[in-house]
Coordinates of C-alpha atoms in Angstrom, one line a residue:
M179 CA -62.3 -94.2 52.5
N180 CA -60.7 -96.0 49.5
Y181 CA -61.1 -95.4 45.6
S182 CA -60.0 -97.0 43.1
H183 CA -60.3 -96.6 38.9
F184 CA -59.0 -98.5 35.9
D185 CA -58.7 -96.9 32.7
A186 CA -58.5 -99.4 29.9
K187 CA -57.9 -96.7 27.4
V188 CA -54.6 -95.2 28.6
G189 CA -53.8 -98.6 31.0
I190 CA -53.9 -96.6 33.9
Y191 CA -54.9 -97.7 37.6
L192 CA -55.6 -95.5 40.2
Y193 CA -55.8 -96.0 43.7
A194 CA -56.5 -93.7 46.7
G195 CA -57.0 -94.5 50.4
V196 CA -56.0 -93.3 54.1
L197 CA -52.5 -94.8 54.6
D198 CA -52.9 -93.7 58.6
D199 CA -55.2 -91.4 60.0
Q200 CA -53.8 -88.4 58.7
T201 CA -52.4 -89.2 55.6
L202 CA -53.8 -89.9 52.4
I203 CA -52.0 -91.8 49.2
V204 CA -52.7 -91.2 46.0
S205 CA -50.9 -93.9 43.7
C206 CA -51.0 -94.1 39.9
V207 CA -50.0 -97.0 38.5
V208 CA -49.1 -96.6 34.4
D209 CA -48.3 -99.7 32.3
A210 CA -45.1 -99.2 30.9
G211 CA -46.0 -100.1 27.6
V212 CA -49.0 -97.8 26.9
R213 CA -49.8 -94.3 26.8
R214 CA -49.2 -92.3 30.2
S215 CA -51.8 -90.5 32.2
F216 CA -51.9 -88.9 35.4
S217 CA -54.6 -88.6 37.9
S218 CA -55.3 -87.9 41.8
S219 CA -57.5 -87.6 44.3
Y220 CA -59.0 -84.7 47.0
P221 CA -57.0 -84.9 50.3
K222 CA -58.7 -86.0 53.7
K223 CA -60.0 -82.9 55.4
T224 CA -57.9 -81.8 58.5
N225 CA -57.7 -78.8 60.4
Q226 CA -53.7 -78.8 60.2
K227 CA -51.7 -77.3 57.2
Q228 CA -50.5 -79.8 54.8
E229 CA -48.1 -79.6 51.7
A230 CA -47.6 -82.0 49.1
T231 CA -44.5 -84.8 48.8
L232 CA -43.9 -86.5 45.6
S233 CA -42.0 -89.8 45.2
F234 CA -40.8 -92.6 42.8
P235 CA -41.1 -95.8 44.4
R236 CA -38.9 -98.9 42.9
S237 CA -40.6 -99.9 39.8
G238 CA -41.1 -103.5 38.7
P239 CA -39.9 -104.6 34.9
I240 CA -43.6 -104.1 33.7
R241 CA -45.6 -101.3 35.4
K242 CA -44.4 -98.1 36.4
S243 CA -45.7 -96.4 39.6
L244 CA -46.4 -92.8 40.8
C245 CA -46.8 -92.2 44.5
V246 CA -48.4 -88.8 45.6
C247 CA -48.3 -88.7 49.6
L248 CA -50.2 -85.5 51.1
S249 CA -48.4 -85.3 55.1
P250 CA -50.6 -83.4 57.6
S251 CA -48.4 -80.5 57.5
A252 CA -49.2 -80.1 53.3
I253 CA -52.9 -80.0 53.7
P254 CA -54.0 -76.9 52.0
P255 CA -56.1 -74.6 54.1
V256 CA -59.9 -75.4 53.9
M257 CA -61.6 -72.7 52.3
T258 CA -64.2 -70.6 54.4
E259 CA -67.4 -69.0 53.5
G260 CA -67.1 -66.0 51.2
K261 CA -63.5 -66.7 49.5
K262 CA -63.6 -67.4 46.1
Q263 CA -64.3 -71.1 45.3
P264 CA -61.7 -73.4 44.1
F265 CA -60.8 -74.4 40.7
D266 CA -62.8 -77.6 39.9
A267 CA -60.4 -80.2 38.0
N268 CA -63.1 -81.2 35.9
E269 CA -63.0 -78.0 34.5
A270 CA -59.8 -78.1 33.1
P271 CA -60.4 -79.1 29.6
S272 CA -62.7 -76.6 28.9
L273 CA -60.3 -74.1 30.2
V274 CA -57.6 -75.1 27.5
K275 CA -60.4 -74.8 25.1
E276 CA -61.3 -71.3 26.2
L277 CA -57.8 -70.0 25.8
K278 CA -56.8 -71.7 22.8
E279 CA -60.1 -70.3 21.0
S280 CA -59.0 -66.9 22.2
F281 CA -55.6 -67.3 21.0
R282 CA -57.0 -68.3 17.5
T283 CA -59.0 -65.3 17.0
G284 CA -55.1 -63.6 16.5
R285 CA -55.8 -60.8 19.3
T286 CA -52.9 -62.1 21.4
R287 CA -50.4 -62.3 18.2
S288 CA -50.9 -58.4 18.2
Y289 CA -47.9 -56.0 19.2
E290 CA -51.1 -54.1 21.1
W291 CA -52.0 -56.5 23.5
R292 CA -48.8 -57.6 24.5
V293 CA -47.9 -54.3 25.1
S294 CA -51.3 -53.7 27.1
Q295 CA -50.7 -56.6 29.6
L296 CA -47.1 -55.8 30.3
K297 CA -48.3 -52.6 31.3
G298 CA -50.9 -54.1 33.1
I299 CA -48.2 -56.2 35.1
E300 CA -46.2 -53.1 35.6
K301 CA -49.4 -51.0 36.9
M302 CA -50.0 -54.0 39.0
V303 CA -46.6 -54.2 40.7
E304 CA -46.6 -50.6 41.1
E305 CA -49.8 -50.3 42.6
R306 CA -50.0 -53.2 44.8
E307 CA -46.4 -53.7 46.0
K308 CA -47.2 -53.3 49.4
D309 CA -49.8 -56.0 49.3
I310 CA -47.1 -58.2 47.6
S311 CA -44.5 -57.7 50.3
E312 CA -46.9 -58.6 52.9
A313 CA -47.9 -61.4 51.3
L314 CA -44.6 -62.6 51.0
Y315 CA -43.7 -61.9 54.6
K316 CA -46.8 -64.1 55.6
D317 CA -45.8 -67.0 53.5
L318 CA -42.0 -67.0 54.1
S319 CA -41.4 -64.3 56.9
K320 CA -39.6 -62.6 54.2
P321 CA -37.7 -59.6 54.9
E322 CA -39.1 -56.6 53.3
F323 CA -35.8 -55.4 51.9
E324 CA -35.3 -59.1 50.6
A325 CA -38.5 -59.2 48.9
F326 CA -38.3 -55.9 47.1
V327 CA -35.0 -56.5 45.9
S328 CA -35.3 -60.6 44.8
E329 CA -38.7 -60.3 43.6
I330 CA -40.8 -57.3 43.3
A331 CA -37.9 -55.1 41.6
A332 CA -36.9 -58.2 39.6
V333 CA -40.2 -58.2 38.2
K334 CA -40.6 -54.4 37.3
S335 CA -36.9 -55.1 35.5
S336 CA -38.1 -57.7 33.5
C337 CA -41.3 -55.8 32.5
E338 CA -39.4 -52.6 32.0
E339 CA -37.2 -54.4 29.7
A340 CA -39.7 -56.6 27.8
L341 CA -41.4 -53.4 26.7
K342 CA -38.5 -51.2 26.0
E343 CA -37.4 -54.5 23.5
L344 CA -40.4 -56.0 22.2
K345 CA -40.6 -54.5 19.1
Q346 CA -36.9 -55.5 18.1
W347 CA -37.8 -59.0 19.6
M348 CA -40.8 -59.4 17.4
K349 CA -38.7 -58.3 14.1
P350 CA -38.0 -61.4 11.8
E351 CA -34.1 -62.0 11.8
K352 CA -32.5 -62.0 8.3
A353 CA -31.1 -65.1 7.2
K354 CA -28.3 -66.0 4.8
T355 CA -29.4 -67.9 1.8
S356 CA -27.0 -70.3 -0.5
M357 CA -26.3 -70.4 -3.9
T358 CA -28.5 -73.4 -4.6
A359 CA -31.8 -71.0 -3.5
Y360 CA -30.4 -68.0 -5.7
P361 CA -31.9 -65.3 -6.0
S362 CA -33.7 -65.4 -2.7
S363 CA -33.7 -64.2 0.6
A364 CA -34.7 -65.8 4.3
E365 CA -35.8 -64.8 7.2
I366 CA -36.8 -66.2 10.7
V367 CA -40.0 -65.3 12.2
S368 CA -40.8 -65.5 15.8
E369 CA -44.0 -66.8 16.3
P370 CA -46.2 -67.6 19.5
L371 CA -47.1 -71.3 20.1
G372 CA -50.7 -71.2 21.4
A373 CA -51.8 -72.1 25.0
V374 CA -48.9 -72.3 27.5
L375 CA -48.7 -73.9 31.2
V376 CA -46.6 -72.1 33.9
I377 CA -46.5 -74.0 37.0
S378 CA -44.2 -72.3 39.6
T379 CA -42.9 -72.7 43.3
W380 CA -42.9 -71.6 46.6
N381 CA -39.8 -70.0 47.5
Y382 CA -39.7 -67.0 45.4
P383 CA -43.5 -67.3 44.8
F384 CA -43.8 -63.8 43.0
L385 CA -41.0 -63.5 40.7
L386 CA -41.1 -67.2 39.7
S387 CA -44.6 -66.9 39.0
I388 CA -44.4 -63.7 36.8
D389 CA -41.0 -63.9 35.2
P390 CA -42.0 -66.7 32.9
V391 CA -45.4 -65.1 32.3
I392 CA -43.7 -62.1 31.2
G393 CA -42.3 -63.9 28.5
A394 CA -44.9 -65.8 27.5
I395 CA -47.1 -62.8 27.0
A396 CA -44.0 -61.1 25.2
A397 CA -44.2 -64.1 22.7
G398 CA -48.2 -63.5 22.3
N399 CA -49.3 -66.7 24.0
A400 CA -52.2 -67.1 25.8
V401 CA -51.3 -68.3 29.3
V402 CA -52.2 -70.2 32.6
L403 CA -50.4 -69.8 35.9
K404 CA -50.6 -72.4 38.3
P405 CA -48.8 -70.9 41.5
S406 CA -47.6 -72.7 44.5
E407 CA -49.9 -74.1 47.4
I408 CA -47.4 -74.0 49.6
A409 CA -47.0 -70.2 49.2
P410 CA -50.7 -70.0 49.8
V411 CA -51.1 -66.2 50.4
T412 CA -49.3 -65.3 47.4
S413 CA -51.4 -67.6 45.6
S414 CA -54.5 -65.8 46.4
L415 CA -53.0 -62.5 45.6
L416 CA -51.8 -63.7 42.0
S417 CA -55.3 -65.0 41.4
E418 CA -56.9 -61.7 42.5
L419 CA -54.3 -59.4 40.9
F420 CA -54.5 -61.2 37.3
E421 CA -58.2 -61.0 37.5
E422 CA -58.0 -56.9 38.1
Y423 CA -55.3 -56.2 35.9
L424 CA -54.8 -58.7 32.8
D425 CA -57.1 -59.9 30.0
S426 CA -59.0 -63.0 31.6
S427 CA -59.8 -64.2 28.3
A428 CA -56.3 -65.0 27.6
V429 CA -54.5 -64.9 30.8
R430 CA -55.4 -67.1 34.0
V431 CA -54.5 -68.1 37.4
V432 CA -55.6 -71.8 38.6
E433 CA -55.1 -72.2 42.3
G434 CA -54.9 -75.3 43.9
A435 CA -52.6 -78.4 45.0
V436 CA -51.9 -81.9 43.6
P437 CA -55.5 -82.6 41.9
E438 CA -55.8 -79.3 40.2
T439 CA -51.8 -79.4 38.9
A440 CA -52.5 -83.3 37.7
A441 CA -55.8 -82.3 36.1
L442 CA -54.1 -79.3 34.3
L443 CA -51.2 -81.6 33.3
E444 CA -53.6 -84.1 31.5
Q445 CA -54.5 -81.2 28.9
K446 CA -52.7 -80.7 25.7
W447 CA -50.6 -77.6 26.4
D448 CA -48.2 -75.8 23.6
K449 CA -45.4 -75.4 26.3
I450 CA -45.2 -76.5 29.8
F451 CA -42.7 -74.3 32.1
Y452 CA -42.1 -75.6 35.2
T453 CA -40.2 -74.6 38.2
G454 CA -39.1 -76.9 41.0
S455 CA -37.4 -80.2 41.9
P456 CA -35.6 -82.9 39.5
R457 CA -38.3 -85.5 40.8
V458 CA -41.3 -83.7 40.0
G459 CA -39.8 -82.3 36.7
R460 CA -39.8 -86.0 35.7
I461 CA -43.6 -85.8 36.6
V462 CA -44.0 -83.2 34.3
M463 CA -42.0 -84.2 31.5
T464 CA -43.5 -87.3 31.5
A465 CA -47.1 -86.1 31.5
A466 CA -45.9 -83.6 28.6
A467 CA -44.9 -86.3 26.5
K468 CA -47.9 -87.9 25.8
H469 CA -49.0 -84.9 24.0
L470 CA -45.4 -84.2 22.4
T471 CA -45.4 -80.9 24.4
P472 CA -41.9 -79.2 24.7
V473 CA -41.2 -78.2 28.1
V474 CA -38.5 -75.9 29.9
L475 CA -37.8 -77.4 33.2
E476 CA -36.0 -75.0 35.6
L477 CA -34.7 -77.6 38.5
G478 CA -32.1 -77.2 41.0
G479 CA -29.4 -79.4 42.3
K480 CA -26.5 -79.0 44.8
C481 CA -24.7 -75.9 44.0
P482 CA -21.0 -75.9 45.0
V483 CA -18.9 -73.1 46.2
V484 CA -15.0 -73.3 45.3
V485 CA -13.0 -71.0 47.3
D486 CA -9.1 -70.9 46.7
S487 CA -6.9 -69.7 49.5
D488 CA -5.6 -66.9 47.5
V489 CA -9.0 -64.7 47.9
D490 CA -9.9 -61.6 49.8
L491 CA -11.5 -63.4 52.6
Q492 CA -13.7 -61.0 54.1
V493 CA -15.4 -60.2 50.6
T494 CA -15.4 -63.7 49.8
A495 CA -17.5 -64.5 53.1
R496 CA -19.7 -62.0 52.8
R497 CA -20.6 -63.0 48.9
I498 CA -21.2 -66.7 50.3
I499 CA -23.7 -65.3 53.1
A500 CA -25.4 -63.3 50.4
G501 CA -25.8 -66.4 48.2
K502 CA -26.8 -68.8 51.2
W503 CA -28.6 -67.3 54.1
Q504 CA -29.6 -63.9 52.6
L505 CA -31.0 -66.1 50.0
N506 CA -34.5 -66.5 51.3
N507 CA -32.4 -68.6 54.2
G508 CA -31.1 -71.0 51.5
Q509 CA -34.1 -71.8 50.3
A510 CA -33.3 -71.3 46.4
C511 CA -32.3 -73.0 43.5
I512 CA -29.2 -70.9 43.1
S513 CA -28.2 -70.8 46.8
V514 CA -25.0 -72.2 48.0
D515 CA -25.0 -75.7 48.9
Y516 CA -21.7 -76.9 49.9
I517 CA -18.3 -75.4 49.6
I518 CA -15.0 -77.2 48.9
A519 CA -11.5 -76.0 50.6
T520 CA -8.1 -77.1 51.1
K521 CA -7.5 -78.5 54.8
D522 CA -5.0 -75.3 55.6
F523 CA -8.0 -72.9 54.1
A524 CA -10.8 -74.0 55.5
P525 CA -10.6 -73.2 59.5
K526 CA -9.8 -69.7 58.2
L527 CA -13.0 -69.4 56.4
I528 CA -15.0 -71.0 58.9
D529 CA -14.0 -67.7 61.1
A530 CA -14.7 -65.7 58.2
L531 CA -18.2 -66.9 57.9
R532 CA -18.8 -66.7 61.7
N533 CA -18.1 -63.4 61.8
G534 CA -20.0 -62.5 58.9
I535 CA -23.1 -64.3 59.9
E536 CA -22.8 -62.3 63.5
E537 CA -22.1 -59.0 61.3
F538 CA -25.1 -59.4 59.6
F539 CA -27.7 -61.3 61.6
G540 CA -26.5 -60.6 65.4
A541 CA -25.2 -62.7 68.3
D542 CA -28.5 -64.7 68.2
P543 CA -29.6 -65.2 64.5
M544 CA -32.5 -67.1 65.5
E545 CA -33.7 -63.5 66.4
S546 CA -32.8 -61.7 63.3
K547 CA -35.7 -60.3 61.2
Y548 CA -33.2 -60.0 58.3
I549 CA -33.5 -63.7 57.9
S550 CA -36.5 -66.0 56.4
R551 CA -38.2 -69.0 58.0
I552 CA -38.7 -72.3 56.6
V553 CA -41.5 -72.6 54.4
S554 CA -43.3 -75.3 56.3
S555 CA -43.4 -77.8 59.4
N556 CA -42.8 -80.4 56.6
H557 CA -39.6 -78.8 55.2
F558 CA -38.3 -78.2 58.4
S559 CA -38.5 -81.9 59.7
R560 CA -36.9 -82.7 56.4
L561 CA -34.0 -80.3 57.2
E562 CA -34.0 -81.7 60.8
R563 CA -33.4 -85.0 59.6
L564 CA -30.5 -83.8 57.8
L565 CA -29.1 -82.2 60.8
D566 CA -29.5 -85.1 63.5
E567 CA -28.2 -87.7 61.2
Y568 CA -25.7 -89.6 63.0
K569 CA -23.1 -89.4 60.4
V570 CA -22.9 -85.6 60.4
F571 CA -24.6 -84.4 63.8
N572 CA -21.0 -84.1 65.4
K573 CA -19.3 -82.1 62.1
I574 CA -21.4 -78.7 63.3
V575 CA -19.0 -75.9 63.6
V576 CA -21.3 -72.8 63.4
G577 CA -25.0 -72.7 64.6
G578 CA -27.0 -75.5 64.7
Q579 CA -29.7 -74.0 67.0
R580 CA -33.6 -74.7 66.0
N581 CA -36.9 -73.7 66.6
Q582 CA -40.0 -75.8 65.4
K583 CA -42.7 -73.7 66.6
K584 CA -41.1 -70.6 64.8
L585 CA -40.0 -72.7 62.1
K586 CA -36.3 -71.2 62.2
I587 CA -33.1 -72.9 62.2
A588 CA -29.8 -70.9 62.7
P589 CA -27.2 -70.5 59.8
T590 CA -25.3 -73.8 60.4
I591 CA -21.7 -74.8 58.8
F592 CA -20.5 -78.4 58.8
L593 CA -16.9 -79.5 58.4
D594 CA -16.3 -82.7 56.4
V595 CA -19.2 -84.4 56.4
P596 CA -18.9 -87.7 54.6
E597 CA -20.0 -88.4 51.0
D598 CA -22.2 -90.7 51.4
S599 CA -24.6 -88.5 54.3
Q600 CA -27.9 -87.4 52.9
L601 CA -26.4 -83.6 53.3
M602 CA -24.5 -84.5 50.6
Q603 CA -26.8 -86.5 48.9
E604 CA -29.5 -84.3 48.2
E605 CA -30.3 -80.8 47.5
I606 CA -30.0 -79.1 51.0
F607 CA -32.7 -76.2 50.1
G608 CA -32.3 -74.4 53.5
P609 CA -29.9 -73.0 56.1
L610 CA -27.3 -75.7 56.4
L611 CA -24.0 -75.4 55.0
P612 CA -21.4 -78.3 54.7
I613 CA -17.4 -77.7 53.8
I614 CA -15.8 -80.5 52.1
T615 CA -11.7 -80.2 52.3
V616 CA -9.4 -81.2 49.7
E617 CA -5.8 -81.7 49.3
N618 CA -5.7 -79.3 46.3
V619 CA -8.0 -76.9 45.1
K620 CA -7.9 -78.3 41.3
D621 CA -9.3 -81.6 43.2
S622 CA -12.4 -79.5 43.4
I623 CA -13.3 -79.7 39.8
D624 CA -13.3 -83.6 39.4
L625 CA -15.6 -83.8 42.7
I626 CA -18.0 -81.6 41.6
N627 CA -18.2 -83.4 38.2
S628 CA -18.5 -86.9 39.8
K629 CA -22.2 -85.6 41.1
P630 CA -25.2 -84.4 39.0
E631 CA -24.7 -81.5 37.2
P632 CA -25.6 -78.4 39.4
L633 CA -28.0 -75.5 38.6
V634 CA -24.9 -73.3 39.1
A635 CA -21.2 -73.2 40.1
Y636 CA -19.2 -70.6 42.0
L637 CA -15.4 -70.0 42.3
F638 CA -13.6 -67.9 44.4
T639 CA -9.9 -67.0 43.2
N640 CA -7.3 -64.9 41.9
N641 CA -5.6 -67.6 39.8
Q642 CA -6.3 -67.0 36.0
K643 CA -5.4 -70.8 35.4
L644 CA -7.5 -72.3 38.1
R645 CA -10.2 -70.1 36.3
N646 CA -9.8 -70.9 32.7
D647 CA -9.7 -74.8 34.0
F648 CA -12.7 -74.3 36.1
V649 CA -15.2 -72.8 33.0
Q650 CA -13.8 -75.5 30.9
N651 CA -14.2 -78.5 32.8
V652 CA -17.1 -77.9 34.9
S653 CA -20.5 -78.7 33.5
C654 CA -23.3 -76.8 35.0
G655 CA -26.0 -74.4 33.8
G656 CA -24.4 -71.1 34.9
M657 CA -21.0 -70.0 36.9
V658 CA -20.2 -67.1 38.6
I659 CA -16.5 -66.3 39.5
N660 CA -15.7 -64.3 42.6
D661 CA -19.4 -63.7 43.6
T662 CA -22.8 -65.5 44.0
V663 CA -26.4 -65.4 42.4
L664 CA -25.7 -62.3 40.5
H665 CA -26.0 -63.9 37.1
V666 CA -29.7 -64.1 37.7
T667 CA -29.5 -60.0 37.2
V668 CA -28.0 -60.1 33.9
S669 CA -31.0 -60.3 31.5
S670 CA -28.5 -61.0 28.5
L671 CA -27.2 -64.5 30.1
P672 CA -29.4 -67.3 29.8
F673 CA -30.8 -68.7 33.0
G674 CA -31.4 -72.5 32.8
G675 CA -29.9 -75.9 33.6
V676 CA -28.0 -78.9 32.0
G677 CA -28.7 -82.5 32.8
E678 CA -30.4 -83.0 36.4
S679 CA -30.7 -79.1 36.7
G680 CA -32.9 -78.8 33.9
M681 CA -33.8 -78.2 30.5
G682 CA -34.1 -74.7 28.2
S683 CA -33.3 -71.0 29.5
Y684 CA -35.1 -67.6 30.0
H685 CA -34.5 -64.2 31.3
G686 CA -34.6 -61.2 28.8
K687 CA -35.0 -62.1 25.4
F688 CA -34.3 -66.0 26.3
S689 CA -37.8 -65.8 27.8
F690 CA -39.6 -64.1 24.9
D691 CA -37.5 -67.2 22.5
A692 CA -38.6 -69.9 25.4
F693 CA -42.0 -69.4 24.3
S694 CA -41.9 -68.9 20.3
H695 CA -41.4 -71.0 17.7
K696 CA -38.7 -69.8 15.4
K697 CA -40.4 -70.4 11.9
A698 CA -38.0 -70.5 8.8
V699 CA -39.2 -68.6 5.7
L700 CA -37.6 -68.6 2.3
Y701 CA -38.6 -66.0 -0.3
R702 CA -38.3 -66.5 -3.9
S703 CA -39.5 -64.7 -7.4
F704 CA -40.6 -66.4 -10.3
S705 CA -37.6 -65.2 -12.2
G706 CA -34.2 -67.0 -12.4
D707 CA -36.0 -70.4 -12.8
S708 CA -33.1 -72.4 -13.9
P709 CA -33.9 -75.6 -16.1
V710 CA -30.7 -77.6 -14.5
R711 CA -33.2 -78.5 -11.5
Y712 CA -35.6 -80.3 -14.0
P713 CA -35.3 -83.6 -16.1
P714 CA -33.7 -84.7 -18.7
Y715 CA -30.5 -84.8 -16.8
T716 CA -27.9 -84.2 -19.4
P717 CA -24.4 -84.3 -19.0
E718 CA -24.0 -80.6 -19.1
N719 CA -26.9 -80.0 -16.3
K720 CA -25.2 -82.8 -14.3
K721 CA -21.9 -80.4 -14.3
L722 CA -23.5 -77.4 -13.4
M723 CA -25.6 -79.0 -10.5
R724 CA -22.6 -80.2 -9.2
A725 CA -20.7 -76.8 -9.3
V726 CA -23.7 -75.3 -8.1
M727 CA -23.7 -77.8 -5.0
N728 CA -20.1 -77.1 -4.6
G729 CA -20.8 -73.4 -4.1
G730 CA -17.5 -72.7 -6.7
I731 CA -18.5 -69.5 -8.5
F732 CA -15.3 -70.4 -10.8
D733 CA -16.5 -74.2 -11.3
I734 CA -20.2 -72.6 -12.2
I735 CA -18.4 -70.5 -15.0
L736 CA -16.6 -73.2 -16.3
A737 CA -19.6 -75.7 -16.0
L738 CA -21.5 -72.7 -18.3
M739 CA -18.9 -72.7 -20.8
G740 CA -19.2 -76.3 -21.0
W741 CA -15.8 -76.8 -19.2
S742 CA -14.8 -78.5 -15.9
R743 CA -11.7 -79.0 -13.9
D744 CA -11.3 -82.8 -14.8

């Protein structure tokens, strides 16, 4: 079956057809000189699981092409009889219209509504914790303890803080005024944006869905959450929970895959919040640009760890393990991606990591119940390709075992893989960890800066000068010294990327601000209306106005007396 369509209104050509027996390709060609739009078609039916992979082919000088390839390992499960009907992509415009109408009634703006919805989330997590934990296990084999600490407890904490601080966050902020506006007062008023879209990801499918929604609700918006179809059990549970615990006139969940996401992205939102890869982030940003919709992009990148030779080796190794294999088995945007150490120190670090892995996960990590599996067969195959690349397969110093049936790969460490290997060119997002050696640890700064800005950079050292140089000279979304990943637990710190790793930030009040417009308001009375601002512009008026604009009280007094410094 082939399908093609040309929309002359926006200059877009869409082709959908069977690429081979099991793969459907959806190609969206957009004329570079006109408005951009996105569309897609439903995947070919199959009994196998599937997940979406998106790619940007090389483009010619006139047209740009976006291809969405759906492989057999990525097709979402077919709905069985009795289950909730899937979202019809054609309903996307009416969905947005309903939410905007609900927003315009003003109900979401009230403090009472915001609190009621936040309390609904709090109650939801409290009452359905077991269901949430089970869903995370079914999707990712995520250990119960890890699910609680990294997802359930984190959501509870965000909700509690929002409830505690909401009144303060909603208060207008006083602002200073200038002499030119005297007498006056000013303030910055936080107002909700309207109807917002949150597109979440699969690796922390509960936390990364709910956390932005908490910010959107706290700020007084109507919100649609599109969870990831790659974590289908959690996605289905979120849809059920939102319907049960939250106000469906203003807070919705849309389940689905590429067609549903594409349909949502075609709509005019007041903000889009996306968590995922830089590649798909570009698609989201291009779609948003059509409507001048602002975006927050929480992306990823290759997060480095620099290890100096003066560290507490055992503590350092344990914290690196916690930031890699205890973190969803490396499937996290803030996960340790590669290590930089000196040639002399690297063997000691490898021994410490090997011992730590055995201590935490046993002699055979493949059988450990404390480590997550790879999310899907497609991602497993991608990691296998990285493992088996001819440039790196002989560089393995720890691990390397794999089990495709169980979707498990052991914690694997490489030493001195080539810089041009795929392992060092793309974000790993899995249990593979290369160690790069340098002559001097100071060389690590130039090495990191030679790559796109990471979401986070880590440094282990007792050297104050090295620490200062690292903080001042490494550009990244965030930074942790002598630990990994814990910065995300500090709500007073903004979490977000820079450059390739994203734009915008959230957590704590930063989440509230991400979904708010900061409206500037100046208040004046009818008194103090000086004639100096109005024609005719006499020499005396000019002197006085110049004195006022310069802001010097002495000059103003001189001007009022008819004098000047000249």
